[in-house]
mmCIF file with all atom_site columns, C-alpha atoms in Angstrom:
data_model
loop_
_atom_site.group_PDB
_atom_site.id
_atom_site.type_symbol
_atom_site.label_atom_id
_atom_site.label_alt_id
_atom_site.label_comp_id
_atom_site.label_asym_id
_atom_site.label_entity_id
_atom_site.label_seq_id
_atom_site.pdbx_PDB_ins_code
_atom_site.Cartn_x
_atom_site.Cartn_y
_atom_site.Cartn_z
_atom_site.occupancy
_atom_site.B_iso_or_equiv
_atom_site.pdbx_formal_charge
_atom_site.auth_seq_id
_atom_site.auth_comp_id
_atom_site.auth_asym_id
_atom_site.auth_atom_id
_atom_site.pdbx_PDB_model_num
ATOM 1   C CA . MET A 1 1   ? 0.000   0.000   0.000  1.00 0.00 ? 1   MET A CA 1
ATOM 2   C CA . ASP A 1 2   ? 1.529   3.335   -1.095 1.00 0.00 ? 2   ASP A CA 1
ATOM 3   C CA . ILE A 1 3   ? -0.021  5.251   1.783  1.00 0.00 ? 3   ILE A CA 1
ATOM 4   C CA . ILE A 1 4   ? 1.666   2.942   4.309  1.00 0.00 ? 4   ILE A CA 1
ATOM 5   C CA . LYS A 1 5   ? 5.011   3.296   2.499  1.00 0.00 ? 5   LYS A CA 1
ATOM 6   C CA . ASN A 1 6   ? 4.712   7.075   2.844  1.00 0.00 ? 6   ASN A CA 1
ATOM 7   C CA . TYR A 1 7   ? 4.268   6.793   6.620  1.00 0.00 ? 7   TYR A CA 1
ATOM 8   C CA . MET A 1 8   ? 7.222   4.409   6.860  1.00 0.00 ? 8   MET A CA 1
ATOM 9   C CA . THR A 1 9   ? 9.460   6.850   4.989  1.00 0.00 ? 9   THR A CA 1
ATOM 10  C CA . PHE A 1 10  ? 8.393   9.738   7.220  1.00 0.00 ? 10  PHE A CA 1
ATOM 11  C CA . ASN A 1 11  ? 9.088   7.840   10.421 1.00 0.00 ? 11  ASN A CA 1
ATOM 12  C CA . MET A 1 12  ? 12.539  6.761   9.268  1.00 0.00 ? 12  MET A CA 1
ATOM 13  C CA . MET A 1 13  ? 13.443  10.407  8.664  1.00 0.00 ? 13  MET A CA 1
ATOM 14  C CA . LYS A 1 14  ? 12.135  11.912  11.886 1.00 0.00 ? 14  LYS A CA 1
ATOM 15  C CA . SER A 1 15  ? 12.561  11.369  15.593 1.00 0.00 ? 15  SER A CA 1
ATOM 16  C CA . SER A 1 16  ? 8.925   10.624  16.307 1.00 0.00 ? 16  SER A CA 1
ATOM 17  C CA . ILE A 1 17  ? 6.715   8.806   18.770 1.00 0.00 ? 17  ILE A CA 1
ATOM 18  C CA . LEU A 1 18  ? 3.102   7.716   18.585 1.00 0.00 ? 18  LEU A CA 1
ATOM 19  C CA . ILE A 1 19  ? 1.264   7.511   21.920 1.00 0.00 ? 19  ILE A CA 1
ATOM 20  C CA . ILE A 1 20  ? -1.821  5.307   21.906 1.00 0.00 ? 20  ILE A CA 1
ATOM 21  C CA . ALA A 1 21  ? -4.120  6.118   24.819 1.00 0.00 ? 21  ALA A CA 1
ATOM 22  C CA . ASN A 1 22  ? -6.903  3.860   26.060 1.00 0.00 ? 22  ASN A CA 1
ATOM 23  C CA . GLY A 1 23  ? -9.997  5.848   25.115 1.00 0.00 ? 23  GLY A CA 1
ATOM 24  C CA . PRO A 1 24  ? -12.897 4.107   23.340 1.00 0.00 ? 24  PRO A CA 1
ATOM 25  C CA . SER A 1 25  ? -12.358 6.315   20.273 1.00 0.00 ? 25  SER A CA 1
ATOM 26  C CA . THR A 1 26  ? -9.385  4.122   19.332 1.00 0.00 ? 26  THR A CA 1
ATOM 27  C CA . LEU A 1 27  ? -11.887 1.605   17.985 1.00 0.00 ? 27  LEU A CA 1
ATOM 28  C CA . ASP A 1 28  ? -13.587 4.115   15.681 1.00 0.00 ? 28  ASP A CA 1
ATOM 29  C CA . SER A 1 29  ? -10.985 3.683   12.916 1.00 0.00 ? 29  SER A CA 1
ATOM 30  C CA . GLN A 1 30  ? -8.883  0.844   11.549 1.00 0.00 ? 30  GLN A CA 1
ATOM 31  C CA . PHE A 1 31  ? -5.421  2.408   11.737 1.00 0.00 ? 31  PHE A CA 1
ATOM 32  C CA . GLY A 1 32  ? -3.577  -0.733  12.821 1.00 0.00 ? 32  GLY A CA 1
ATOM 33  C CA . ASP A 1 33  ? -1.352  -1.183  9.760  1.00 0.00 ? 33  ASP A CA 1
ATOM 34  C CA . ILE A 1 34  ? -0.286  2.464   9.803  1.00 0.00 ? 34  ILE A CA 1
ATOM 35  C CA . ILE A 1 35  ? 0.328   2.479   13.559 1.00 0.00 ? 35  ILE A CA 1
ATOM 36  C CA . ASP A 1 36  ? 2.728   -0.438  13.203 1.00 0.00 ? 36  ASP A CA 1
ATOM 37  C CA . THR A 1 37  ? 4.898   1.523   10.737 1.00 0.00 ? 37  THR A CA 1
ATOM 38  C CA . PHE A 1 38  ? 5.977   3.988   13.430 1.00 0.00 ? 38  PHE A CA 1
ATOM 39  C CA . ASP A 1 39  ? 9.435   3.409   14.866 1.00 0.00 ? 39  ASP A CA 1
ATOM 40  C CA . ASN A 1 40  ? 8.275   4.253   18.381 1.00 0.00 ? 40  ASN A CA 1
ATOM 41  C CA . VAL A 1 41  ? 4.812   3.169   19.491 1.00 0.00 ? 41  VAL A CA 1
ATOM 42  C CA . ALA A 1 42  ? 3.972   3.849   23.130 1.00 0.00 ? 42  ALA A CA 1
ATOM 43  C CA . ARG A 1 43  ? 1.035   2.439   25.043 1.00 0.00 ? 43  ARG A CA 1
ATOM 44  C CA . ILE A 1 44  ? -0.317  3.155   28.504 1.00 0.00 ? 44  ILE A CA 1
ATOM 45  C CA . ASN A 1 45  ? -0.940  1.168   31.695 1.00 0.00 ? 45  ASN A CA 1
ATOM 46  C CA . ASN A 1 46  ? -3.149  -1.901  31.068 1.00 0.00 ? 46  ASN A CA 1
ATOM 47  C CA . PHE A 1 47  ? -3.326  -1.578  27.292 1.00 0.00 ? 47  PHE A CA 1
ATOM 48  C CA . LYS A 1 48  ? -4.290  -4.605  25.213 1.00 0.00 ? 48  LYS A CA 1
ATOM 49  C CA . THR A 1 49  ? -3.552  -5.271  21.557 1.00 0.00 ? 49  THR A CA 1
ATOM 50  C CA . SER A 1 50  ? -4.844  -8.828  21.161 1.00 0.00 ? 50  SER A CA 1
ATOM 51  C CA . ASN A 1 51  ? -8.116  -8.817  19.176 1.00 0.00 ? 51  ASN A CA 1
ATOM 52  C CA . PHE A 1 52  ? -7.730  -5.083  18.535 1.00 0.00 ? 52  PHE A CA 1
ATOM 53  C CA . GLU A 1 53  ? -4.917  -5.189  15.964 1.00 0.00 ? 53  GLU A CA 1
ATOM 54  C CA . ASN A 1 54  ? -7.024  -3.870  13.070 1.00 0.00 ? 54  ASN A CA 1
ATOM 55  C CA . CYS A 1 55  ? -7.765  -0.685  14.984 1.00 0.00 ? 55  CYS A CA 1
ATOM 56  C CA . ILE A 1 56  ? -4.656  -0.067  17.086 1.00 0.00 ? 56  ILE A CA 1
ATOM 57  C CA . GLY A 1 57  ? -1.946  -2.332  15.684 1.00 0.00 ? 57  GLY A CA 1
ATOM 58  C CA . SER A 1 58  ? 0.237   -4.691  17.685 1.00 0.00 ? 58  SER A CA 1
ATOM 59  C CA . LYS A 1 59  ? 3.595   -2.940  17.918 1.00 0.00 ? 59  LYS A CA 1
ATOM 60  C CA . THR A 1 60  ? 4.688   -1.614  21.303 1.00 0.00 ? 60  THR A CA 1
ATOM 61  C CA . THR A 1 61  ? 8.179   -0.255  21.904 1.00 0.00 ? 61  THR A CA 1
ATOM 62  C CA . ILE A 1 62  ? 7.478   1.895   24.969 1.00 0.00 ? 62  ILE A CA 1
ATOM 63  C CA . TRP A 1 63  ? 5.257   1.178   27.964 1.00 0.00 ? 63  TRP A CA 1
ATOM 64  C CA . PHE A 1 64  ? 4.169   4.174   30.019 1.00 0.00 ? 64  PHE A CA 1
ATOM 65  C CA . ASN A 1 65  ? 2.615   3.283   33.360 1.00 0.00 ? 65  ASN A CA 1
ATOM 66  C CA . GLY A 1 66  ? 1.843   4.611   36.819 1.00 0.00 ? 66  GLY A CA 1
ATOM 67  C CA . ALA A 1 67  ? 2.888   1.498   38.774 1.00 0.00 ? 67  ALA A CA 1
ATOM 68  C CA . ASN A 1 68  ? -0.498  1.604   40.470 1.00 0.00 ? 68  ASN A CA 1
ATOM 69  C CA . LYS A 1 69  ? -1.948  -1.317  42.401 1.00 0.00 ? 69  LYS A CA 1
ATOM 70  C CA . LYS A 1 70  ? -4.322  -2.284  39.567 1.00 0.00 ? 70  LYS A CA 1
ATOM 71  C CA . LEU A 1 71  ? -1.545  -2.428  36.992 1.00 0.00 ? 71  LEU A CA 1
ATOM 72  C CA . THR A 1 72  ? -1.048  -5.739  35.212 1.00 0.00 ? 72  THR A CA 1
ATOM 73  C CA . PRO A 1 73  ? 2.683   -6.584  35.300 1.00 0.00 ? 73  PRO A CA 1
ATOM 74  C CA . ARG A 1 74  ? 4.464   -7.321  32.021 1.00 0.00 ? 74  ARG A CA 1
ATOM 75  C CA . PRO A 1 75  ? 7.683   -9.091  33.079 1.00 0.00 ? 75  PRO A CA 1
ATOM 76  C CA . GLN A 1 76  ? 8.279   -10.291 29.504 1.00 0.00 ? 76  GLN A CA 1
ATOM 77  C CA . PHE A 1 77  ? 8.073   -6.821  27.943 1.00 0.00 ? 77  PHE A CA 1
ATOM 78  C CA . GLU A 1 78  ? 11.370  -6.038  26.214 1.00 0.00 ? 78  GLU A CA 1
ATOM 79  C CA . GLY A 1 79  ? 10.902  -2.387  25.264 1.00 0.00 ? 79  GLY A CA 1
ATOM 80  C CA . LYS A 1 80  ? 11.483  0.828   27.174 1.00 0.00 ? 80  LYS A CA 1
ATOM 81  C CA . ILE A 1 81  ? 9.461   1.317   30.365 1.00 0.00 ? 81  ILE A CA 1
ATOM 82  C CA . VAL A 1 82  ? 8.757   4.735   31.881 1.00 0.00 ? 82  VAL A CA 1
ATOM 83  C CA . VAL A 1 83  ? 6.975   5.052   35.232 1.00 0.00 ? 83  VAL A CA 1
ATOM 84  C CA . PHE A 1 84  ? 5.069   8.163   36.299 1.00 0.00 ? 84  PHE A CA 1
ATOM 85  C CA . VAL A 1 85  ? 4.006   8.399   39.948 1.00 0.00 ? 85  VAL A CA 1
ATOM 86  C CA . PRO A 1 86  ? 2.174   11.613  40.939 1.00 0.00 ? 86  PRO A CA 1
ATOM 87  C CA . TYR A 1 87  ? 4.257   14.271  42.662 1.00 0.00 ? 87  TYR A CA 1
ATOM 88  C CA . GLU A 1 88  ? 2.042   14.373  45.754 1.00 0.00 ? 88  GLU A CA 1
ATOM 89  C CA . ILE A 1 89  ? 2.684   10.669  46.333 1.00 0.00 ? 89  ILE A CA 1
ATOM 90  C CA . LEU A 1 90  ? 6.408   10.840  45.641 1.00 0.00 ? 90  LEU A CA 1
ATOM 91  C CA . ASN A 1 91  ? 6.752   13.890  47.871 1.00 0.00 ? 91  ASN A CA 1
ATOM 92  C CA . LYS A 1 92  ? 5.153   12.104  50.831 1.00 0.00 ? 92  LYS A CA 1
ATOM 93  C CA . LYS A 1 93  ? 6.654   8.637   50.491 1.00 0.00 ? 93  LYS A CA 1
ATOM 94  C CA . GLU A 1 94  ? 9.365   8.585   47.865 1.00 0.00 ? 94  GLU A CA 1
ATOM 95  C CA . LYS A 1 95  ? 11.390  5.834   49.554 1.00 0.00 ? 95  LYS A CA 1
ATOM 96  C CA . TYR A 1 96  ? 8.341   3.582   49.783 1.00 0.00 ? 96  TYR A CA 1
ATOM 97  C CA . VAL A 1 97  ? 7.482   4.165   46.111 1.00 0.00 ? 97  VAL A CA 1
ATOM 98  C CA . ILE A 1 98  ? 11.030  3.314   45.070 1.00 0.00 ? 98  ILE A CA 1
ATOM 99  C CA . GLU A 1 99  ? 10.848  0.082   47.070 1.00 0.00 ? 99  GLU A CA 1
ATOM 100 C CA . ARG A 1 100 ? 7.381   -1.011  45.939 1.00 0.00 ? 100 ARG A CA 1
ATOM 101 C CA . THR A 1 101 ? 7.709   -0.245  42.212 1.00 0.00 ? 101 THR A CA 1
ATOM 102 C CA . PRO A 1 102 ? 9.824   -3.284  41.246 1.00 0.00 ? 102 PRO A CA 1
ATOM 103 C CA . LYS A 1 103 ? 7.370   -5.498  43.144 1.00 0.00 ? 103 LYS A CA 1
ATOM 104 C CA . ARG A 1 104 ? 4.387   -4.077  41.301 1.00 0.00 ? 104 ARG A CA 1
ATOM 105 C CA . LEU A 1 105 ? 6.082   -4.299  37.925 1.00 0.00 ? 105 LEU A CA 1
ATOM 106 C CA . LYS A 1 106 ? 7.758   -7.627  38.699 1.00 0.00 ? 106 LYS A CA 1
ATOM 107 C CA . LEU A 1 107 ? 10.899  -6.154  37.190 1.00 0.00 ? 107 LEU A CA 1
ATOM 108 C CA . SER A 1 108 ? 14.295  -5.127  38.507 1.00 0.00 ? 108 SER A CA 1
ATOM 109 C CA . PRO A 1 109 ? 14.876  -1.350  38.834 1.00 0.00 ? 109 PRO A CA 1
ATOM 110 C CA . ASP A 1 110 ? 17.357  -1.351  35.957 1.00 0.00 ? 110 ASP A CA 1
ATOM 111 C CA . ARG A 1 111 ? 14.527  -2.286  33.568 1.00 0.00 ? 111 ARG A CA 1
ATOM 112 C CA . TYR A 1 112 ? 12.529  0.925   33.956 1.00 0.00 ? 112 TYR A CA 1
ATOM 113 C CA . ASP A 1 113 ? 12.891  4.668   34.451 1.00 0.00 ? 113 ASP A CA 1
ATOM 114 C CA . LEU A 1 114 ? 11.039  6.057   37.469 1.00 0.00 ? 114 LEU A CA 1
ATOM 115 C CA . ILE A 1 115 ? 10.555  9.757   36.770 1.00 0.00 ? 115 ILE A CA 1
ATOM 116 C CA . SER A 1 116 ? 11.742  11.966  39.634 1.00 0.00 ? 116 SER A CA 1
ATOM 117 C CA . LYS A 1 117 ? 9.409   13.947  41.864 1.00 0.00 ? 117 LYS A CA 1
ATOM 118 C CA . GLU A 1 118 ? 11.049  17.160  40.634 1.00 0.00 ? 118 GLU A CA 1
ATOM 119 C CA . LYS A 1 119 ? 10.226  16.288  37.044 1.00 0.00 ? 119 LYS A CA 1
ATOM 120 C CA . MET A 1 120 ? 6.674   15.270  37.953 1.00 0.00 ? 120 MET A CA 1
ATOM 121 C CA . LYS A 1 121 ? 6.217   18.617  39.704 1.00 0.00 ? 121 LYS A CA 1
ATOM 122 C CA . SER A 1 122 ? 7.476   20.421  36.609 1.00 0.00 ? 122 SER A CA 1
ATOM 123 C CA . TYR A 1 123 ? 4.842   18.599  34.522 1.00 0.00 ? 123 TYR A CA 1
ATOM 124 C CA . GLU A 1 124 ? 2.155   19.910  36.881 1.00 0.00 ? 124 GLU A CA 1
ATOM 125 C CA . ASN A 1 125 ? 3.500   23.451  36.664 1.00 0.00 ? 125 ASN A CA 1
ATOM 126 C CA . ILE A 1 126 ? 3.838   23.501  32.884 1.00 0.00 ? 126 ILE A CA 1
ATOM 127 C CA . ALA A 1 127 ? 0.388   22.025  32.249 1.00 0.00 ? 127 ALA A CA 1
ATOM 128 C CA . ASN A 1 128 ? -1.214  23.837  35.185 1.00 0.00 ? 128 ASN A CA 1
ATOM 129 C CA . VAL A 1 129 ? -2.811  20.522  36.083 1.00 0.00 ? 129 VAL A CA 1
ATOM 130 C CA . LYS A 1 130 ? -2.557  18.889  39.487 1.00 0.00 ? 130 LYS A CA 1
ATOM 131 C CA . ARG A 1 131 ? -1.857  15.161  39.519 1.00 0.00 ? 131 ARG A CA 1
ATOM 132 C CA . PRO A 1 132 ? -1.705  14.603  35.746 1.00 0.00 ? 132 PRO A CA 1
ATOM 133 C CA . THR A 1 133 ? -2.757  11.228  34.398 1.00 0.00 ? 133 THR A CA 1
ATOM 134 C CA . THR A 1 134 ? -0.255  8.743   33.035 1.00 0.00 ? 134 THR A CA 1
ATOM 135 C CA . GLY A 1 135 ? -1.440  9.794   29.583 1.00 0.00 ? 135 GLY A CA 1
ATOM 136 C CA . LEU A 1 136 ? -0.657  13.475  30.045 1.00 0.00 ? 136 LEU A CA 1
ATOM 137 C CA . SER A 1 137 ? 2.627   12.631  31.764 1.00 0.00 ? 137 SER A CA 1
ATOM 138 C CA . SER A 1 138 ? 3.567   10.521  28.747 1.00 0.00 ? 138 SER A CA 1
ATOM 139 C CA . ILE A 1 139 ? 2.954   13.508  26.496 1.00 0.00 ? 139 ILE A CA 1
ATOM 140 C CA . MET A 1 140 ? 5.069   15.776  28.719 1.00 0.00 ? 140 MET A CA 1
ATOM 141 C CA . TRP A 1 141 ? 7.911   13.259  28.739 1.00 0.00 ? 141 TRP A CA 1
ATOM 142 C CA . SER A 1 142 ? 7.715   12.820  24.975 1.00 0.00 ? 142 SER A CA 1
ATOM 143 C CA . LEU A 1 143 ? 7.884   16.574  24.367 1.00 0.00 ? 143 LEU A CA 1
ATOM 144 C CA . GLU A 1 144 ? 11.322  16.486  25.969 1.00 0.00 ? 144 GLU A CA 1
ATOM 145 C CA . ASN A 1 145 ? 12.531  13.403  24.147 1.00 0.00 ? 145 ASN A CA 1
ATOM 146 C CA . TYR A 1 146 ? 11.104  13.451  20.605 1.00 0.00 ? 146 TYR A CA 1
ATOM 147 C CA . GLU A 1 147 ? 10.918  15.846  17.713 1.00 0.00 ? 147 GLU A CA 1
ATOM 148 C CA . LYS A 1 148 ? 7.388   14.921  16.675 1.00 0.00 ? 148 LYS A CA 1
ATOM 149 C CA . ILE A 1 149 ? 4.658   13.525  18.910 1.00 0.00 ? 149 ILE A CA 1
ATOM 150 C CA . PHE A 1 150 ? 1.559   11.856  17.499 1.00 0.00 ? 150 PHE A CA 1
ATOM 151 C CA . ILE A 1 151 ? -1.381  11.019  19.751 1.00 0.00 ? 151 ILE A CA 1
ATOM 152 C CA . HIS A 1 152 ? -4.394  8.762   19.402 1.00 0.00 ? 152 HIS A CA 1
ATOM 153 C CA . GLY A 1 153 ? -7.224  7.734   21.714 1.00 0.00 ? 153 GLY A CA 1
ATOM 154 C CA . PHE A 1 154 ? -7.008  10.580  24.217 1.00 0.00 ? 154 PHE A CA 1
ATOM 155 C CA . ASP A 1 155 ? -10.664 10.941  25.240 1.00 0.00 ? 155 ASP A CA 1
ATOM 156 C CA . PHE A 1 156 ? -9.968  12.394  28.723 1.00 0.00 ? 156 PHE A CA 1
ATOM 157 C CA . PHE A 1 157 ? -12.766 10.335  30.330 1.00 0.00 ? 157 PHE A CA 1
ATOM 158 C CA . LEU A 1 158 ? -15.193 13.154  29.586 1.00 0.00 ? 158 LEU A CA 1
ATOM 159 C CA . THR A 1 159 ? -18.029 10.921  28.401 1.00 0.00 ? 159 THR A CA 1
ATOM 160 C CA . GLY A 1 160 ? -17.313 7.914   30.572 1.00 0.00 ? 160 GLY A CA 1
ATOM 161 C CA . LYS A 1 161 ? -14.751 5.983   32.565 1.00 0.00 ? 161 LYS A CA 1
ATOM 162 C CA . GLU A 1 162 ? -14.296 2.994   30.323 1.00 0.00 ? 162 GLU A CA 1
ATOM 163 C CA . HIS A 1 163 ? -11.272 1.914   28.306 1.00 0.00 ? 163 HIS A CA 1
ATOM 164 C CA . TYR A 1 164 ? -11.458 0.456   24.809 1.00 0.00 ? 164 TYR A CA 1
ATOM 165 C CA . TYR A 1 165 ? -10.522 -2.998  26.107 1.00 0.00 ? 165 TYR A CA 1
ATOM 166 C CA . ASP A 1 166 ? -13.074 -3.195  28.949 1.00 0.00 ? 166 ASP A CA 1
ATOM 167 C CA . SER A 1 167 ? -15.836 -5.790  28.852 1.00 0.00 ? 167 SER A CA 1
ATOM 168 C CA . ASN A 1 168 ? -19.411 -4.516  28.548 1.00 0.00 ? 168 ASN A CA 1
ATOM 169 C CA . PHE A 1 169 ? -20.010 -5.325  32.223 1.00 0.00 ? 169 PHE A CA 1
ATOM 170 C CA . LYS A 1 170 ? -16.883 -3.481  33.306 1.00 0.00 ? 170 LYS A CA 1
ATOM 171 C CA . LYS A 1 171 ? -17.851 -0.468  31.201 1.00 0.00 ? 171 LYS A CA 1
ATOM 172 C CA . LYS A 1 172 ? -21.210 -0.258  32.970 1.00 0.00 ? 172 LYS A CA 1
ATOM 173 C CA . ILE A 1 173 ? -19.610 -0.480  36.407 1.00 0.00 ? 173 ILE A CA 1
ATOM 174 C CA . ALA A 1 174 ? -16.935 2.076   35.511 1.00 0.00 ? 174 ALA A CA 1
ATOM 175 C CA . ASN A 1 175 ? -19.459 4.593   34.251 1.00 0.00 ? 175 ASN A CA 1
ATOM 176 C CA . LEU A 1 176 ? -21.687 4.190   37.311 1.00 0.00 ? 176 LEU A CA 1
ATOM 177 C CA . ARG A 1 177 ? -18.766 5.352   39.426 1.00 0.00 ? 177 ARG A CA 1
ATOM 178 C CA . ILE A 1 178 ? -18.590 8.670   37.621 1.00 0.00 ? 178 ILE A CA 1
ATOM 179 C CA . VAL A 1 179 ? -21.857 9.766   39.246 1.00 0.00 ? 179 VAL A CA 1
ATOM 180 C CA . GLY A 1 180 ? -21.354 11.531  42.563 1.00 0.00 ? 180 GLY A CA 1
ATOM 181 C CA . THR A 1 181 ? -17.699 10.664  42.795 1.00 0.00 ? 181 THR A CA 1
ATOM 182 C CA . ALA A 1 182 ? -14.937 13.249  42.907 1.00 0.00 ? 182 ALA A CA 1
ATOM 183 C CA . ASN A 1 183 ? -12.273 12.640  40.292 1.00 0.00 ? 183 ASN A CA 1
ATOM 184 C CA . LYS A 1 184 ? -8.648  12.710  41.383 1.00 0.00 ? 184 LYS A CA 1
ATOM 185 C CA . HIS A 1 185 ? -7.613  13.987  37.941 1.00 0.00 ? 185 HIS A CA 1
ATOM 186 C CA . ASP A 1 186 ? -8.436  17.255  36.180 1.00 0.00 ? 186 ASP A CA 1
ATOM 187 C CA . ASN A 1 187 ? -9.762  15.808  32.925 1.00 0.00 ? 187 ASN A CA 1
ATOM 188 C CA . ILE A 1 188 ? -11.027 19.112  31.539 1.00 0.00 ? 188 ILE A CA 1
ATOM 189 C CA . GLY A 1 189 ? -7.757  20.845  32.384 1.00 0.00 ? 189 GLY A CA 1
ATOM 190 C CA . GLU A 1 190 ? -5.830  18.091  30.626 1.00 0.00 ? 190 GLU A CA 1
ATOM 191 C CA . ARG A 1 191 ? -8.048  18.291  27.563 1.00 0.00 ? 191 ARG A CA 1
ATOM 192 C CA . ASP A 1 192 ? -7.591  22.054  27.337 1.00 0.00 ? 192 ASP A CA 1
ATOM 193 C CA . PHE A 1 193 ? -3.816  21.800  27.714 1.00 0.00 ? 193 PHE A CA 1
ATOM 194 C CA . VAL A 1 194 ? -3.576  19.149  24.999 1.00 0.00 ? 194 VAL A CA 1
ATOM 195 C CA . LYS A 1 195 ? -5.766  21.308  22.745 1.00 0.00 ? 195 LYS A CA 1
ATOM 196 C CA . SER A 1 196 ? -3.308  24.174  23.228 1.00 0.00 ? 196 SER A CA 1
ATOM 197 C CA . LEU A 1 197 ? -0.395  21.914  22.264 1.00 0.00 ? 197 LEU A CA 1
ATOM 198 C CA . LEU A 1 198 ? -2.262  20.814  19.149 1.00 0.00 ? 198 LEU A CA 1
ATOM 199 C CA . LYS A 1 199 ? -2.863  24.446  18.171 1.00 0.00 ? 199 LYS A CA 1
ATOM 200 C CA . GLN A 1 200 ? 0.849   25.141  18.602 1.00 0.00 ? 200 GLN A CA 1
ATOM 201 C CA . ASN A 1 201 ? 1.637   22.124  16.385 1.00 0.00 ? 201 ASN A CA 1
ATOM 202 C CA . ARG A 1 202 ? 3.603   20.557  19.228 1.00 0.00 ? 202 ARG A CA 1
ATOM 203 C CA . LEU A 1 203 ? 1.325   17.532  18.995 1.00 0.00 ? 203 LEU A CA 1
ATOM 204 C CA . ILE A 1 204 ? -0.291  15.878  15.982 1.00 0.00 ? 204 ILE A CA 1
ATOM 205 C CA . LYS A 1 205 ? -3.477  13.828  16.093 1.00 0.00 ? 205 LYS A CA 1
ATOM 206 C CA . LEU A 1 206 ? -2.958  10.580  14.246 1.00 0.00 ? 206 LEU A CA 1
ATOM 207 C CA . SER A 1 207 ? -6.328  10.906  12.500 1.00 0.00 ? 207 SER A CA 1
ATOM 208 C CA . ASP A 1 208 ? -5.420  14.367  11.171 1.00 0.00 ? 208 ASP A CA 1
ATOM 209 C CA . TYR A 1 209 ? -2.062  13.107  9.947  1.00 0.00 ? 209 TYR A CA 1
ATOM 210 C CA . ILE A 1 210 ? -3.640  10.161  8.139  1.00 0.00 ? 210 ILE A CA 1
ATOM 211 C CA . ASN A 1 211 ? -6.426  12.219  6.589  1.00 0.00 ? 211 ASN A CA 1
ATOM 212 C CA . LYS A 1 212 ? -3.904  14.728  5.227  1.00 0.00 ? 212 LYS A CA 1
ATOM 213 C CA . GLY A 1 213 ? -1.923  11.891  3.668  1.00 0.00 ? 213 GLY A CA 1
ATOM 214 C CA . LYS A 1 214 ? -4.861  10.533  1.703  1.00 0.00 ? 214 LYS A CA 1
#
């Protein structure tokens, strides 16, 4: 396919990363073949690719996660691993976080990068968002490490709490929790900050990039 060859050529020429978030919108388009042409494909927390390859591809070279207690360990993962723990947690119990992270990941500390509390605080200050999600933290990290950042599936939980890989039952339970429950993340603030980065051309939506290439 010529269109896929064009994407492959672009990615060989540029220092780029594609971050696939876990929003349900990832299943709206079948971008899998194009996604797998990127040199660097990052996915977040409990992502799943099995049975979703047509929409989101299968390639994963970077795993961004928050080392939270509900995280599914991936001891066989061979790519780069970056861990983002919120500043307020690191500031209160940094030593404990450092000790528990390898247990939660089931990996030795030399297999992952745990981002410092100073860097996590700088992400909050730059985005003007307290306790950014793993998704926003992954964008902030990528802005410092890559020339071009593509994003896909960032829905900011504004219409529900579910992920694309959740079962129908789990989606119902997740969305029931949104009613009357305070959210620990500033989803609207994150959305607005990402919108500002898109306007500044510091981020590129994968769908926009693909549509321009057609």
